[in-house]
XYZ file of C-alpha atoms in Angstrom:
404
model
C 171.297 175.801 132.735
C 169.115 173.297 134.527
C 165.604 172.591 133.357
C 164.192 174.084 136.569
C 165.593 177.514 135.697
C 165.196 177.265 131.914
C 162.250 179.521 130.903
C 161.473 177.279 127.937
C 161.355 174.127 130.064
C 159.314 175.859 132.755
C 156.762 177.034 130.213
C 156.791 173.649 128.501
C 155.981 171.902 131.793
C 153.100 174.259 132.609
C 151.565 174.001 129.146
C 152.039 170.240 129.190
C 149.913 170.140 132.353
C 147.067 171.681 130.342
C 147.442 169.149 127.538
C 147.551 166.321 130.065
C 144.412 167.689 131.737
C 142.406 167.808 128.531
C 143.408 164.323 127.427
C 142.763 162.927 130.900
C 139.373 164.584 131.383
C 138.151 163.622 127.924
C 139.187 159.971 128.125
C 137.919 159.664 131.711
C 134.283 160.077 130.793
C 134.735 158.410 127.388
C 136.054 155.236 129.034
C 132.913 155.042 131.187
C 130.447 155.422 128.330
C 129.333 151.778 128.727
C 128.543 152.405 132.415
C 126.794 155.723 131.693
C 124.844 154.014 128.913
C 123.707 151.310 131.341
C 122.949 153.695 134.235
C 120.748 155.943 132.087
C 119.372 153.024 130.004
C 120.413 154.565 126.682
C 120.344 153.124 123.191
C 123.295 153.424 120.797
C 121.524 156.300 119.041
C 120.962 158.098 122.349
C 124.637 157.716 123.181
C 125.334 159.309 119.812
C 123.081 162.257 120.678
C 124.802 162.578 124.052
C 128.150 162.844 122.322
C 126.666 165.192 119.734
C 125.707 167.556 122.561
C 129.400 167.966 123.345
C 130.111 168.578 119.662
C 127.361 171.191 119.437
C 128.766 172.948 122.488
C 132.209 173.008 120.891
C 130.883 174.258 117.546
C 128.794 177.116 118.932
C 131.563 178.155 121.316
C 133.862 179.396 118.543
C 132.683 183.060 118.500
C 132.763 183.115 122.301
C 136.241 181.583 122.393
C 137.580 184.194 119.961
C 136.073 186.962 122.122
C 137.325 185.424 125.369
C 140.823 185.045 123.948
C 140.915 188.780 123.196
C 139.276 189.707 126.488
C 141.055 187.386 128.927
C 144.123 186.072 127.134
C 145.050 182.432 126.754
C 146.501 182.093 130.260
C 143.384 183.015 132.216
C 141.071 181.255 129.779
C 143.088 178.053 129.999
C 143.114 177.984 133.806
C 139.397 178.725 134.175
C 138.313 176.204 131.548
C 140.570 173.512 133.047
C 138.899 174.011 136.424
C 135.441 173.956 134.856
C 136.123 170.681 133.056
C 137.130 169.051 136.326
C 133.887 170.095 137.986
C 131.814 168.864 135.052
C 132.993 165.307 135.693
C 131.220 165.450 139.046
C 128.128 166.894 137.376
C 128.058 164.075 134.822
C 128.402 161.422 137.521
C 125.487 162.983 139.425
C 123.234 163.489 136.369
C 119.860 161.970 137.341
C 118.493 161.587 133.823
C 119.228 161.879 130.123
C 118.244 165.582 129.627
C 120.540 166.695 132.449
C 123.363 164.608 130.999
C 122.808 166.343 127.646
C 123.187 169.760 129.275
C 126.354 168.679 131.067
C 127.881 167.383 127.842
C 126.989 170.580 125.991
C 128.781 172.613 128.676
C 131.695 170.193 128.455
C 131.983 170.899 124.726
C 132.098 174.650 125.324
C 134.882 174.352 127.896
C 136.832 171.870 125.782
C 136.704 174.420 122.969
C 138.054 177.102 125.298
C 140.878 174.985 126.686
C 141.868 173.551 123.303
C 142.310 176.972 121.714
C 143.987 178.499 124.776
C 146.518 175.720 125.343
C 147.495 175.535 121.668
C 147.890 179.318 121.643
C 150.212 178.934 124.628
C 152.165 176.229 122.799
C 152.484 178.351 119.661
C 153.575 181.321 121.776
C 156.257 179.202 123.456
C 157.601 178.055 120.085
C 157.608 181.605 118.727
C 159.278 183.145 121.778
C 162.078 180.567 122.054
C 162.250 179.446 118.396
C 162.180 175.803 119.469
C 159.787 173.114 118.323
C 157.649 171.494 121.013
C 154.106 171.114 119.658
C 154.358 167.382 118.931
C 155.653 166.658 122.417
C 152.849 168.697 123.956
C 150.339 166.640 121.998
C 152.155 163.525 123.190
C 151.297 164.642 126.713
C 147.636 164.938 125.658
C 147.774 161.305 124.540
C 149.517 160.393 127.782
C 146.575 161.916 129.614
C 144.195 159.688 127.664
C 146.375 156.675 128.427
C 146.464 157.508 132.135
C 142.693 157.944 132.165
C 142.167 154.603 130.415
C 144.366 152.759 132.893
C 142.640 154.462 135.822
C 139.246 153.566 134.347
C 140.262 149.921 133.978
C 141.469 149.796 137.578
C 138.452 151.606 139.000
C 136.075 149.386 137.000
C 137.699 146.313 138.520
C 137.612 147.834 142.035
C 134.156 149.401 142.016
C 131.275 149.973 139.660
C 130.716 153.491 140.990
C 131.186 156.141 138.324
C 131.031 158.833 141.021
C 133.961 157.322 142.924
C 135.986 157.039 139.732
C 135.294 160.636 138.706
C 136.060 161.859 142.242
C 139.575 160.432 142.006
C 139.941 162.004 138.560
C 138.966 165.448 139.873
C 141.700 165.287 142.533
C 144.299 164.553 139.849
C 142.971 167.374 137.646
C 143.198 169.813 140.554
C 146.877 168.937 140.988
C 147.494 169.523 137.284
C 145.785 172.913 137.496
C 148.157 173.968 140.275
C 151.125 172.851 138.161
C 149.901 174.825 135.150
C 149.662 178.085 137.101
C 153.399 178.202 137.742
C 154.750 178.714 134.233
C 152.114 179.747 131.694
C 153.005 182.681 129.452
C 151.378 186.003 130.288
C 151.523 187.258 126.712
C 149.767 185.658 123.755
C 152.707 185.820 121.381
C 151.610 184.619 117.957
C 153.188 183.863 114.639
C 151.558 186.905 113.001
C 154.881 188.680 112.637
C 156.268 185.875 110.504
C 153.100 184.654 108.869
C 153.245 186.963 105.899
C 156.728 185.846 104.963
C 155.895 182.145 105.222
C 152.409 182.226 103.696
C 151.838 181.348 100.040
C 150.408 183.837 97.578
C 146.809 182.749 98.124
C 147.015 183.058 101.901
C 145.415 186.500 101.919
C 146.324 189.513 104.025
C 147.965 189.214 107.388
C 145.230 188.936 110.024
C 144.905 191.684 112.551
C 144.839 191.216 116.242
C 141.187 192.143 116.707
C 139.487 191.890 113.328
C 138.515 188.539 111.864
C 139.541 188.015 108.224
C 138.139 185.664 105.587
C 140.052 182.358 105.832
C 142.415 181.565 102.974
C 142.174 178.389 100.917
C 145.229 177.094 102.730
C 143.538 177.622 106.090
C 140.372 175.880 104.883
C 142.347 172.813 103.787
C 144.012 172.810 107.200
C 140.555 172.909 108.786
C 139.458 169.917 106.688
C 142.559 167.913 107.613
C 142.072 168.807 111.267
C 138.387 167.856 111.284
C 138.938 164.443 109.685
C 141.989 163.793 111.861
C 140.199 164.607 115.094
C 137.110 162.646 114.002
C 139.357 159.581 113.758
C 141.158 160.358 117.016
C 137.998 161.111 118.957
C 136.067 158.129 117.630
C 138.772 155.764 118.820
C 138.418 157.180 122.331
C 134.625 157.159 122.303
C 133.849 153.893 120.532
C 136.818 151.545 120.966
C 135.579 150.258 124.331
C 132.100 149.501 122.979
C 133.549 147.944 119.818
C 135.714 145.564 121.851
C 132.828 144.673 124.151
C 129.925 144.408 121.683
C 131.577 143.394 118.390
C 134.859 141.718 119.375
C 133.244 140.249 122.547
C 136.050 141.282 124.894
C 135.583 141.158 128.674
C 134.572 144.246 130.668
C 138.107 144.510 132.071
C 139.714 144.380 128.600
C 137.328 146.815 126.908
C 138.935 150.047 128.249
C 142.331 148.832 127.002
C 141.314 149.790 123.476
C 141.785 153.415 124.485
C 145.035 152.486 126.219
C 146.456 150.914 123.043
C 145.514 153.904 120.874
C 146.765 156.444 123.412
C 149.964 154.523 124.124
C 150.906 154.360 120.452
C 150.090 158.041 120.045
C 152.350 158.926 122.961
C 155.260 156.992 121.451
C 154.699 158.423 117.976
C 154.408 162.006 119.192
C 157.571 161.757 121.255
C 159.468 161.137 118.018
C 157.250 163.111 115.622
C 159.329 166.300 115.754
C 162.340 164.291 114.612
C 160.316 162.772 111.766
C 159.189 166.235 110.724
C 162.768 167.443 110.578
C 163.895 164.410 108.574
C 161.015 163.886 106.127
C 158.915 167.055 106.341
C 155.444 167.658 107.752
C 153.608 166.801 104.546
C 155.127 163.353 104.148
C 154.659 162.528 107.833
C 150.945 163.406 107.673
C 150.374 161.662 104.342
C 152.080 158.390 105.213
C 150.814 158.334 108.780
C 147.158 158.804 107.882
C 147.450 156.158 105.147
C 148.851 153.653 107.672
C 146.024 154.496 110.089
C 143.321 153.992 107.473
C 144.741 150.743 106.085
C 145.541 149.218 109.483
C 142.084 149.805 110.938
C 140.345 148.620 107.763
C 142.243 145.315 107.781
C 141.459 144.826 111.489
C 137.728 145.367 110.936
C 137.643 142.853 108.107
C 139.588 140.294 110.159
C 137.451 140.559 113.320
C 138.371 139.442 116.840
C 140.023 141.067 119.855
C 143.683 140.695 118.804
C 143.193 142.111 115.269
C 141.133 144.953 116.731
C 143.906 145.922 119.137
C 146.457 145.718 116.307
C 144.271 147.953 114.147
C 143.850 150.395 117.007
C 147.640 150.477 117.369
C 148.007 151.342 113.656
C 145.460 154.122 114.065
C 147.278 155.575 117.072
C 150.658 155.399 115.350
C 149.476 156.861 112.059
C 147.151 159.624 113.209
C 149.415 160.870 116.002
C 151.350 163.501 114.038
C 148.370 164.979 112.189
C 147.177 167.501 114.767
C 150.648 168.716 115.882
C 151.679 169.299 112.260
C 148.465 171.096 111.340
C 148.518 173.226 114.483
C 152.130 174.208 113.779
C 151.244 175.094 110.181
C 148.216 177.123 111.307
C 150.290 178.998 113.890
C 152.580 180.178 111.088
C 149.539 181.743 109.381
C 148.652 183.855 112.412
C 146.335 183.887 115.411
C 143.090 183.947 113.392
C 144.071 180.815 111.476
C 145.199 179.093 114.669
C 141.924 179.898 116.448
C 139.804 178.661 113.530
C 141.795 175.465 113.034
C 141.744 174.751 116.780
C 137.981 175.296 116.855
C 137.521 172.911 113.933
C 139.713 170.398 115.715
C 137.535 170.566 118.815
C 134.394 170.264 116.688
C 135.746 167.203 114.914
C 136.903 165.640 118.169
C 133.476 165.999 119.779
C 130.987 166.096 116.894
C 132.534 163.339 114.770
C 132.038 160.419 117.181
C 128.248 160.945 117.395
C 128.071 160.510 113.638
C 129.758 157.161 114.144
C 127.009 156.377 116.647
C 124.313 157.189 114.102
C 125.989 154.915 111.565
C 126.195 152.192 114.215
C 122.520 152.666 115.029
C 121.553 152.328 111.379
C 123.734 149.239 110.818
C 126.302 148.160 113.426
C 129.427 149.490 115.077
C 131.721 147.676 112.644
C 130.414 149.945 109.853
C 130.790 152.915 112.167
C 134.447 152.099 112.731
C 134.794 151.712 108.971
C 133.838 155.381 108.720
C 136.711 156.128 111.113
C 139.126 154.423 108.719
C 137.637 156.487 105.875
C 138.224 159.673 107.878
C 141.896 158.808 108.232
C 142.055 158.295 104.477
C 140.488 161.723 103.948
C 143.315 163.279 105.979
C 145.805 161.865 103.479
C 143.902 163.484 100.616
C 143.684 166.856 102.392
C 147.399 166.814 103.179
C 148.226 166.913 99.470
C 146.446 170.296 99.189
C 148.444 171.978 101.977
C 151.686 173.834 101.315
C 153.802 172.630 104.215
C 156.587 174.821 105.576
C 159.489 172.847 106.947
C 160.679 173.501 110.530
C 163.692 175.713 111.084
C 167.018 174.113 112.036
C 166.651 175.365 115.624
C 163.283 173.666 115.880
C 164.663 170.443 114.446
C 167.382 170.247 117.093
C 164.748 170.410 119.870
C 162.976 167.414 118.373
C 165.951 165.112 118.948
C 165.345 163.051 122.103
C 167.871 163.726 124.852
């Protein structure tokens, strides 16, 4: 059976388009933070508040996302939020002042929350329906989107200083991805609820219903903590690496966006092989060792100083943190749709609300201390991973993880 006619491959391609869209849209505006900062004449603290607006939007969107998922289903919600995120790039480029930019970023956080939950629900449904592991590869596509956005930002910065022109090109690419996604998304929101009770530990609580929210189990709460710290580290590298290279490491304007490229590139490579690592060593060991490498590598780079050590530390962060979110999402999916929705919402909150905290730390001291907090977040993931009872992937899932 060719991939074109394989239902699993067709669904995988459509869902991958969503992951690529989110990574691309997020890194597109993140890579131009220095230009937005200059255009609106913002301080480091004001940049932190701007990013916090996106985090607030993501945090308050959780009840609405849960309702929209029940009302619309993940397919419709994913397509509408992907379109909205594309249009918000144009709104951000046209923002005439700081208050308008804050409103745009708040709306961006809401739509990121919608798309993040919907696309991960689609990924979990694809795994459940076909009993094949693909979550790590889907997250690799998210990182590929960030990498593509970073390279585009570097090229557009060299060609023109216009943020509007850059974002216009990005919107065209996002529109093409939206068309691709429409062709193969799943109509049904299949979840892991049917198997969650068998896989869950004793303290996991009752099986969640389809429409009633249940009190999260201790296992789910530890997953939320691991997800928050992991996405704080991942998001901060996207939001602050360019400014760190420019302001602290004194890199040129053309080299500054490559910080995101290094992190995203390493994450793509790691996630392409992460399913194989999970099958060989288990999810728990992959998360524990990876987050420890991320924390240690970035810490050494910050102490060393300079452009080359910074890029090496960013590479360690990308390599080590890459498998955290796919593993936690897969574990949450096995606990049911309620756990998956909560963990995804916490992931979005960490991704968008964590980086502003780094900005506040940078405003109180400097960005080197802020990046030190990123290394500490990666270390916290390692601690949280020891409190999670990891369920190993099934043999069928392991075979999918082997690169062709």
